[in-house]
Amino acid sequence: MRILHSELKLSEIKPLPYFATWPKIKSAIGLDARIEKRIAEILDQMTLAEKIGQMIQPELAQLTPEEAGRYKFGSALNGAGITPNGNRHTNAHEWVATVDAYWQAVYEAFADRPFHIPFMWATDAVHGHNNVFRATIFPHNIGLGAARSPDLIRRIGKATALEISVTGMDWTFAPTVTTPRDYRWGRHYEGYSEDPEIVYAYAAPMVEGLQGDGANNELTDPAHVIACVKHWLGDGGTMHGIDRGNCRSHEDVLRNIHAAGYYSGLAAGAQSIMISFSGWEHPDNYDHSPGLGAPYNYKMAGSRYLITDVLKNQIGFDGLVLTDWDAHFEVARCTLGNAGYVINAGVDVLMVSARKAWQSIYELTQQQVHDGIIPMARIDDAVTRILRVKMRAGLWDKPRPSERSYAGREELLGCAAHRALAREAVRKSLVLLKNANGVLPLARAQRVLITGSAANNIQKQTGGWTLSWQGADVTLEDLPGASTLAMAVRSVVGESHCCVDSTLELINTDAFDVAIVAIGEDSYAEMRGTIRPWHSLEYAKLKTSYARDLQILRELKQRGIRIVTVFFSGRPLYVNEEINLSDAFVAAWLPGTEAVGITDVLFANEHGEVAYDFVGRLGHLWPRRKHSVAINRRPPHIPHFVVPDDEQSAVGEHEPLFSYGYGLTYKSTSAERNVDLIPLDEMQTHEYVPSATQSLPILDHVNNMYRWRIMGHNTWSGVDVSFSEPCDALTMHTEPINYLGVRDALKIRFKGNVSFIFVHYDVAVDYRSFIATGAIQFDVKVLVPPDAPLYLACHDDYPSQPV
Ligand code: BGC
């Protein structure tokens, strides 16, 4: 394992304390007797329906201003990539007008009441105000973690809050304070580090940047917004890195590894917490209403233990707790239209996407209160918390969104100062892994060939959560002012000294002094980015285009040109050969739009001197072997730490290539810079290829490994279809029938709304061997001709994933 002396000098990151029990956290925003009194007065006058309205948070695409007013909703969100009228280029004025229309409708709805409750708008500003055209795009958290600078994080939080204010919004679902422990998880990059120390050090400054200084009431300023630490708890600790999977960690690991960011984030005054889609499979995570229907499946949204007992009672969090997108539906005891179990677990706000679902929850929750299933005290606790957060954010005193100080100030979105900050963040996030013979810094007068799949690819730099959910379809037109690495290099060396050839079609490379090879992962967000069980961490085996990157490096090496590789990725991957073939190798993570921050460091200044040194340090262990999927630094703050079953010991077989804190600089010694040839891991990736001669029974209720589910528009989960009894979902009715006396079949009735019926398998399976010979065979009998289109589709995953 390569260790540098410099790794010991991480002075800005303070050691993390150990907690033997759940600590009580004192928030910078304490209880205020006047606020509590006002809340109690309003609560007293509210009807049950008004209370439930506060607790439901629909989504822009499934809510009109008129509905927001009619139901007196407390908040709404715009989900990833969802914009007014589907226009990705919506400007600040249009965003403000949209938010304003909802605010106004809710305001008017209280006209005949002796009180009013302001509406608030939430968004996912997770690396800048990333759903908004022209906003500054900062590096994703994984890169920020490498920068090791809490001060930088605070300034990014502040800039992001200002840009959110420009669009009239009140609340961001950030920071993500996950501590991802398995590189296969597709949300790995949303975490600052695999190590709780960095997450702990960063959560507070990010919350302070977003919300301002809690003690000085800065959250009420027009330039600050409500922060949300997410996703409570153990989202980064699921078995095999499965997105939304179950974490089986010991409680001590939850408390000292996965909860670290919450302690500092809440101490800094974070006012909201989002509950994870994942579960905690542990007997302490008890079923709070046993005996009613299916057994509780440990999903966090239903965890009374971790939400009420731990978070609210022991830690003492007094802000609001909300579910993730339709996450009530992950809980066995809930349906899309019934969130009673989740409310009883302690959730205050339900993020519900589909109109039919929120309509149902709105009615059913009231009924459940009347029937005594949900205690009125629970509803009052939820609404008290919601109103408390709104009051602490000064929402009663703030004018309507369009009249706020920064609203509509388009010139602040992506302004020069914020872009300069993003560029600084990029510079600081780069980790230099190798610099043989001092190939870097590059002289400006060089003739540069720039190649590789990421040479001129903005999506690989910006990653998921960038104007779209998966980020895979954004273009340079969507990101004005952005530069790809090729553009940045060209602006340094000049058009005539630079040739961009992403796939290396050039035959003659003699005309160049150096090749910059930009390679890296395609953009992804949740679900799509998770590495499947039949893959290892081997970059070149993940996709054919990544294999081509390795081929390019081999060809260039043969031609004898000096190679500087820049690697964009949402996680460390196995790249031993790529490093061996390169003279210099830079881990650039997902830097965003400001590739100029990369050239700032790669190139010397006009006088041939170092312009900026590398300061980034690994916030991870870098794997030496293809199967070192879950290696992590041994947490020094946990006494007698035992590596959990779902992680791998970093000693012995899985000893990493580079240690936590590793990162070369221009001052590193030549022995440090010239990384020796790294032995290749010869282990062949185990490929499970089922025989294509077998048939796969899909609609077979006896041996059914598949689940049939019904799904509404815009939701990612579904209602389970039963093969023994009828199933009545909001959008569809199904009935098991015997078809032609031989087969199991379903009779399906669509109820007039967009609806899907689908079959899926919970675990990803490799069916590539069926591609050439396979056919999916089933019969459809149309009993009543449809009056709207009916589509058949086949996905390899949700969302569908290109190879
Ligand atoms: C993600 C959250 C996000 C929410 C709203 C979910 O799918 O897990 O992180 O805040 O969507 O867009």
Tab-separated table of N, CA, C and O and ligand atoms in Angstrom, residues 57 59 77-81 122-126 131 172-174 176 187 190 228 230-231 235 243-244 274-277 322-326 351 465 469 526-527 716, ligand 1:
chain	number	residue	atom	x	y	z
A	57	GLN	N	-46.188	16.226	0.547
A	57	GLN	CA	-45.381	17.020	-0.378
A	57	GLN	C	-45.447	16.415	-1.777
A	57	GLN	O	-44.705	15.491	-2.099
A	59	GLU	N	-45.297	16.577	-6.092
A	59	GLU	CA	-44.206	16.917	-7.005
A	59	GLU	C	-44.757	17.778	-8.140
A	59	GLU	O	-45.883	17.560	-8.599
A	77	LEU	N	-42.137	19.792	-4.257
A	77	LEU	CA	-40.748	19.730	-4.727
A	77	LEU	C	-40.734	19.643	-6.237
A	77	LEU	O	-41.739	19.306	-6.857
A	78	ASN	N	-39.614	19.987	-6.821
A	78	ASN	CA	-39.392	19.611	-8.217
A	78	ASN	C	-38.354	18.495	-8.182
A	78	ASN	O	-37.247	18.684	-7.687
A	79	GLY	N	-38.765	17.337	-8.657
A	79	GLY	CA	-37.862	16.183	-8.651
A	79	GLY	C	-36.754	16.373	-9.680
A	79	GLY	O	-36.780	17.316	-10.482
A	80	ALA	N	-35.806	15.458	-9.662
A	80	ALA	CA	-34.645	15.575	-10.549
A	80	ALA	C	-35.082	15.660	-12.006
A	80	ALA	O	-35.826	14.805	-12.482
A	81	GLY	N	-34.659	16.676	-12.673
A	81	GLY	CA	-34.949	16.829	-14.099
A	81	GLY	C	-36.363	17.269	-14.400
A	81	GLY	O	-36.743	17.362	-15.559
A	122	ALA	N	-39.202	22.853	-2.307
A	122	ALA	CA	-37.955	22.102	-2.109
A	122	ALA	C	-37.379	21.626	-3.436
A	122	ALA	O	-38.116	21.369	-4.395
A	123	THR	N	-36.076	21.497	-3.470
A	123	THR	CA	-35.394	21.048	-4.681
A	123	THR	C	-34.145	20.264	-4.306
A	123	THR	O	-33.703	20.329	-3.158
A	124	ASP	N	-33.594	19.544	-5.270
A	124	ASP	CA	-32.351	18.806	-5.018
A	124	ASP	C	-31.165	19.610	-5.506
A	124	ASP	O	-30.648	19.361	-6.598
A	125	ALA	N	-30.722	20.570	-4.748
A	125	ALA	CA	-29.509	21.311	-5.143
A	125	ALA	C	-28.341	20.608	-4.468
A	125	ALA	O	-27.901	20.993	-3.394
A	126	VAL	N	-27.863	19.536	-5.109
A	126	VAL	CA	-26.870	18.696	-4.440
A	126	VAL	C	-25.430	18.947	-4.877
A	126	VAL	O	-24.493	18.578	-4.184
A	131	ASN	N	-30.618	21.632	-10.866
A	131	ASN	CA	-31.769	21.403	-11.741
A	131	ASN	C	-32.102	22.633	-12.551
A	131	ASN	O	-33.109	22.648	-13.264
A	172	THR	N	-33.459	22.976	0.260
A	172	THR	CA	-32.752	22.021	-0.610
A	172	THR	C	-32.547	20.684	0.097
A	172	THR	O	-32.275	20.650	1.304
A	173	PHE	N	-32.665	19.618	-0.673
A	173	PHE	CA	-32.426	18.282	-0.131
A	173	PHE	C	-30.931	17.996	-0.174
A	173	PHE	O	-30.440	17.133	-0.908
A	174	ALA	N	-30.189	18.731	0.592
A	174	ALA	CA	-28.735	18.597	0.672
A	174	ALA	C	-28.298	19.141	2.033
A	174	ALA	O	-29.007	19.981	2.604
A	176	THR	N	-25.980	15.563	1.235
A	176	THR	CA	-26.008	14.120	1.413
A	176	THR	C	-24.855	13.772	2.348
A	176	THR	O	-23.707	14.066	2.035
A	187	ARG	N	-24.623	5.361	-5.891
A	187	ARG	CA	-24.698	6.707	-5.308
A	187	ARG	C	-23.441	7.020	-4.514
A	187	ARG	O	-23.425	7.966	-3.732
A	190	GLU	N	-22.179	10.550	-4.221
A	190	GLU	CA	-22.951	11.565	-3.500
A	190	GLU	C	-22.415	11.747	-2.081
A	190	GLU	O	-22.775	12.706	-1.390
A	228	CYS	N	-31.149	19.927	4.355
A	228	CYS	CA	-31.726	18.614	4.672
A	228	CYS	C	-30.613	17.580	4.655
A	228	CYS	O	-30.012	17.332	3.601
A	230	LYS	N	-29.306	13.909	4.517
A	230	LYS	CA	-29.955	12.704	3.994
A	230	LYS	C	-28.908	11.640	3.691
A	230	LYS	O	-27.740	11.973	3.534
A	231	HIS	N	-29.253	10.361	3.612
A	231	HIS	CA	-30.548	9.742	3.835
A	231	HIS	C	-30.401	8.878	5.087
A	231	HIS	O	-29.627	7.912	5.086
A	235	ASP	N	-27.755	4.315	4.380
A	235	ASP	CA	-27.925	4.154	2.928
A	235	ASP	C	-26.634	3.691	2.256
A	235	ASP	O	-26.665	2.970	1.263
A	243	ASP	N	-28.612	-0.536	-4.211
A	243	ASP	CA	-29.353	0.696	-3.979
A	243	ASP	C	-30.708	0.351	-3.373
A	243	ASP	O	-31.400	-0.543	-3.861
A	244	ARG	N	-31.064	1.021	-2.309
A	244	ARG	CA	-32.319	0.767	-1.587
A	244	ARG	C	-32.332	-0.613	-0.919
A	244	ARG	O	-33.396	-1.138	-0.599
A	274	MET	N	-33.961	13.642	5.594
A	274	MET	CA	-34.687	12.743	4.689
A	274	MET	C	-34.356	11.305	5.049
A	274	MET	O	-33.197	10.957	5.263
A	275	ILE	N	-35.403	10.491	5.080
A	275	ILE	CA	-35.245	9.085	5.452
A	275	ILE	C	-34.851	8.276	4.225
A	275	ILE	O	-35.366	8.483	3.135
A	276	SER	N	-33.983	7.326	4.445
A	276	SER	CA	-33.447	6.527	3.344
A	276	SER	C	-34.470	5.530	2.791
A	276	SER	O	-35.348	5.054	3.514
A	277	PHE	N	-34.312	5.204	1.526
A	277	PHE	CA	-35.092	4.124	0.918
A	277	PHE	C	-34.692	2.769	1.507
A	277	PHE	O	-35.432	1.803	1.422
A	322	LEU	N	-38.640	13.854	6.693
A	322	LEU	CA	-39.470	13.539	5.527
A	322	LEU	C	-39.002	12.269	4.838
A	322	LEU	O	-37.838	11.876	4.978
A	323	THR	N	-39.942	11.652	4.138
A	323	THR	CA	-39.583	10.442	3.398
A	323	THR	C	-38.982	10.828	2.067
A	323	THR	O	-39.204	11.924	1.557
A	324	ASP	N	-38.254	9.921	1.493
A	324	ASP	CA	-37.753	10.086	0.139
A	324	ASP	C	-38.933	9.831	-0.821
A	324	ASP	O	-40.033	9.447	-0.404
A	325	TRP	N	-38.662	9.985	-2.071
A	325	TRP	CA	-39.674	9.915	-3.139
A	325	TRP	C	-40.494	8.611	-3.067
A	325	TRP	O	-39.975	7.530	-3.328
A	326	ASP	N	-41.744	8.733	-2.692
A	326	ASP	CA	-42.638	7.564	-2.576
A	326	ASP	C	-42.071	6.461	-1.687
A	326	ASP	O	-42.435	5.292	-1.837
A	351	MET	N	-43.135	12.613	0.928
A	351	MET	CA	-42.902	13.024	-0.460
A	351	MET	C	-43.648	12.019	-1.327
A	351	MET	O	-43.319	10.839	-1.336
A	465	TRP	N	-27.749	13.903	-11.538
A	465	TRP	CA	-28.309	15.073	-10.853
A	465	TRP	C	-27.807	16.376	-11.484
A	465	TRP	O	-27.409	17.306	-10.805
A	469	TRP	N	-32.154	13.593	-14.228
A	469	TRP	CA	-31.954	12.673	-13.102
A	469	TRP	C	-30.642	11.907	-13.262
A	469	TRP	O	-29.707	12.039	-12.475
A	526	GLU	N	-28.925	7.307	-9.017
A	526	GLU	CA	-29.349	6.122	-8.271
A	526	GLU	C	-29.806	5.036	-9.249
A	526	GLU	O	-30.171	5.311	-10.377
A	527	MET	N	-29.808	3.825	-8.796
A	527	MET	CA	-30.200	2.622	-9.536
A	527	MET	C	-29.238	2.297	-10.682
A	527	MET	O	-28.585	1.273	-10.674
A	716	TRP	N	-41.534	4.889	-8.928
A	716	TRP	CA	-40.504	3.917	-9.225
A	716	TRP	C	-40.735	2.587	-8.508
A	716	TRP	O	-39.909	1.713	-8.539
B	1	BGC	C1	-33.511	10.584	-4.011
B	1	BGC	C2	-33.359	11.749	-3.084
B	1	BGC	C3	-33.946	12.990	-3.694
B	1	BGC	C4	-35.395	12.716	-4.074
B	1	BGC	C5	-36.112	13.917	-4.654
B	1	BGC	C6	-34.914	10.445	-4.559
B	1	BGC	O1	-34.978	9.499	-5.533
B	1	BGC	O2	-33.180	9.406	-3.323
B	1	BGC	O3	-32.012	11.949	-2.761
B	1	BGC	O4	-33.872	14.050	-2.781
B	1	BGC	O5	-35.412	11.677	-5.026
B	1	BGC	O6	-35.721	14.201	-5.931
